[in-house]
Coordinates of C-alpha atoms in Angstrom, one line a residue:
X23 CA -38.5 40.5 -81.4
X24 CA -39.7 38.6 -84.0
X25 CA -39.8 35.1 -84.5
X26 CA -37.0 34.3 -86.8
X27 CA -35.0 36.6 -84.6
X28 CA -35.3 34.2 -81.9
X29 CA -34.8 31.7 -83.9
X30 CA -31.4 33.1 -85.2
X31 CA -30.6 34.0 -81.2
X32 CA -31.1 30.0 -80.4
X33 CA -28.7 29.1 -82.7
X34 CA -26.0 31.8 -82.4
X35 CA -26.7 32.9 -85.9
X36 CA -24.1 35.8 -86.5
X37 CA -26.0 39.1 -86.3
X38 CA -28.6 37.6 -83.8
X39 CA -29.5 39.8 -81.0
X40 CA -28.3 38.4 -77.4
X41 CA -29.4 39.9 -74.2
X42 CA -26.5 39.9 -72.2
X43 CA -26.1 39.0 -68.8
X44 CA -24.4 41.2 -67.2
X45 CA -25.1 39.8 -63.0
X46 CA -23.8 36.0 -64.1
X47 CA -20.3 36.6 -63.2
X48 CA -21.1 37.2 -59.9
X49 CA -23.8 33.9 -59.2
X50 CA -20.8 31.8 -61.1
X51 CA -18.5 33.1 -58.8
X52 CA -20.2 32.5 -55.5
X53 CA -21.4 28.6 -57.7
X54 CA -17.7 28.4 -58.0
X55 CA -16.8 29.4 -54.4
X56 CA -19.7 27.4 -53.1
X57 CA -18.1 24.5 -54.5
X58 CA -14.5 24.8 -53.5
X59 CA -16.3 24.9 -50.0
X60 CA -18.4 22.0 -50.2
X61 CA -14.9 20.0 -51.7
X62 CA -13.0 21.1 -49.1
X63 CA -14.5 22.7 -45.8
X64 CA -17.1 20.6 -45.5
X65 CA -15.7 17.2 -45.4
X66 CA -13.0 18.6 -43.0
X67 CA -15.4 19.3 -40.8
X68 CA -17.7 16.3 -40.6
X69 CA -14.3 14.3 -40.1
X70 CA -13.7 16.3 -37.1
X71 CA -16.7 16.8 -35.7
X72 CA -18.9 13.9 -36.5
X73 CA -16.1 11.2 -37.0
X74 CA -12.7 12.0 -34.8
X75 CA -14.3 13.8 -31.7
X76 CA -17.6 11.2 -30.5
X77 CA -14.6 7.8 -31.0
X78 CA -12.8 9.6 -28.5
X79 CA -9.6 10.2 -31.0
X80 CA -9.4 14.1 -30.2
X81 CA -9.5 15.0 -26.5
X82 CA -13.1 15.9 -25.1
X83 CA -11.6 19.5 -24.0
X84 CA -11.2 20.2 -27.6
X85 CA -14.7 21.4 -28.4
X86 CA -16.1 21.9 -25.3
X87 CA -19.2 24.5 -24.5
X88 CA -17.3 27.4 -23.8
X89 CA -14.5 26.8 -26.4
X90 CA -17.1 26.3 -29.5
X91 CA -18.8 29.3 -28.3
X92 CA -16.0 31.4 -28.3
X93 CA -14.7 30.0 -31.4
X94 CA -17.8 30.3 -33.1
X95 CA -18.7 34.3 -31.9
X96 CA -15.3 35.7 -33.0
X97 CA -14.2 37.0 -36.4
X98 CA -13.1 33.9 -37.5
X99 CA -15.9 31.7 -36.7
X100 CA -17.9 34.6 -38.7
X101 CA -15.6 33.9 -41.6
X102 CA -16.1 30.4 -40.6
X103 CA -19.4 30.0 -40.9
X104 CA -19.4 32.2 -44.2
X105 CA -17.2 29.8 -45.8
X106 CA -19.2 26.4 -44.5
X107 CA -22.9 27.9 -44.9
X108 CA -23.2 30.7 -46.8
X109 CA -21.3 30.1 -50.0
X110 CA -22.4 26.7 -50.2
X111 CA -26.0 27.8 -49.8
X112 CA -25.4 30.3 -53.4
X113 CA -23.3 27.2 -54.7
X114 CA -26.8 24.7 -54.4
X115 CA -29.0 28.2 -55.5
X116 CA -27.0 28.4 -58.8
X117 CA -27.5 24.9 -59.4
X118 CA -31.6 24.8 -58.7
X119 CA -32.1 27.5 -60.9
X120 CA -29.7 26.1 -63.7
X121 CA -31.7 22.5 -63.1
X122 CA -35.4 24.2 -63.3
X123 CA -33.8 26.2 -66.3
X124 CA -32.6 23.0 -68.0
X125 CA -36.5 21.1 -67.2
X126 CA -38.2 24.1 -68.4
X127 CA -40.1 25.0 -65.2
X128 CA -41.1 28.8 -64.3
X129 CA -39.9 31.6 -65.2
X130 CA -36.2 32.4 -65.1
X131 CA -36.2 35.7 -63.3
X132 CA -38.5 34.2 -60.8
X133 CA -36.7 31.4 -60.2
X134 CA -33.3 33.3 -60.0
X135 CA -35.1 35.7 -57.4
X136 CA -36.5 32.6 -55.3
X137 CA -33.2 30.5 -55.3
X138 CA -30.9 33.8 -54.8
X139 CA -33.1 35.4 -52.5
X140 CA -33.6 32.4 -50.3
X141 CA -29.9 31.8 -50.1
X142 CA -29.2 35.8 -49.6
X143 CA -31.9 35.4 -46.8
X144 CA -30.4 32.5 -44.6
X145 CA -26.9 33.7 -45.3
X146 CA -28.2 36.7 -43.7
X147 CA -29.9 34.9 -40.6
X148 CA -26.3 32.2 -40.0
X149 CA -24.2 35.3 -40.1
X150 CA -26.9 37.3 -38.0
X151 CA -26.9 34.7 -35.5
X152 CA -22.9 34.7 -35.2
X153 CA -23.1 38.4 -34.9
X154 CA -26.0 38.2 -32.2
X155 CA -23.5 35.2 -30.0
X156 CA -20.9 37.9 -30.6
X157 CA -22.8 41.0 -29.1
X158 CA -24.0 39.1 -26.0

């Protein structure tokens, strides 16, 4: 590509040549999902377990050993922890690589690799540990 065709691409020049992205839907997606998690979820449940349960305002029973466990190694503590870990893992991936994008540091492709591939690889080890408390 020469030089004034980059230059025309840089500025949305009509006729300039744009590579087009065709795997951004999807890392917007799980940004956006991410975030609806992190919004909503999360706060949910700090209140409950960080804030109502140790001042004694939800009964003690209520997330007991054996009740969190069996919560947590069913199909809805799987879904569960998708929901609270995983998505917001892609959702603060997509913005890393967006931020070293904007600063100008490394290499696109190997930072989208690094930040997807690191939150690909501990989605993978939360939900293999659900699926592990499940099995046993």
């Amino acid at each position: 590509m020469t030089k004034q065709a980059m230059n025309d691409q840089a500025m949305n020049k009509p006729g300039a040549q744009h590579k087009q992205a065709f795997d951004e839907p999807l890392w917007w997606g799980l940004f956006s999902a991410g975030g609806v998690c992190f919004a909503v979820l999360l706060p949910a449940v700090i209140l409950f377990i960080a804030i109502l349960l140790p001042l004694g305002l939800l009964p003690a029973e209520a997330l007991n050993h054996a009740r969190a466990s069996a919560l947590l190694f069913s199909v809805p503590g799987f879904m569960f922890v998708g929901a609270v870990v995983c998505l917001p893992l892609f959702h603060a991936a997509h913005r890393l690589r967006h931020g070293l994008f904007d600063i100008s540091v490394g290499n696109d492709t190997v930072n989208k690799t690094l930040m997807y591939g690191g939150a690909a690889l501990l989605s993978v080890l939360a939900l293999g540990l659900v699926v592990a408390g499940m099995l046993s």
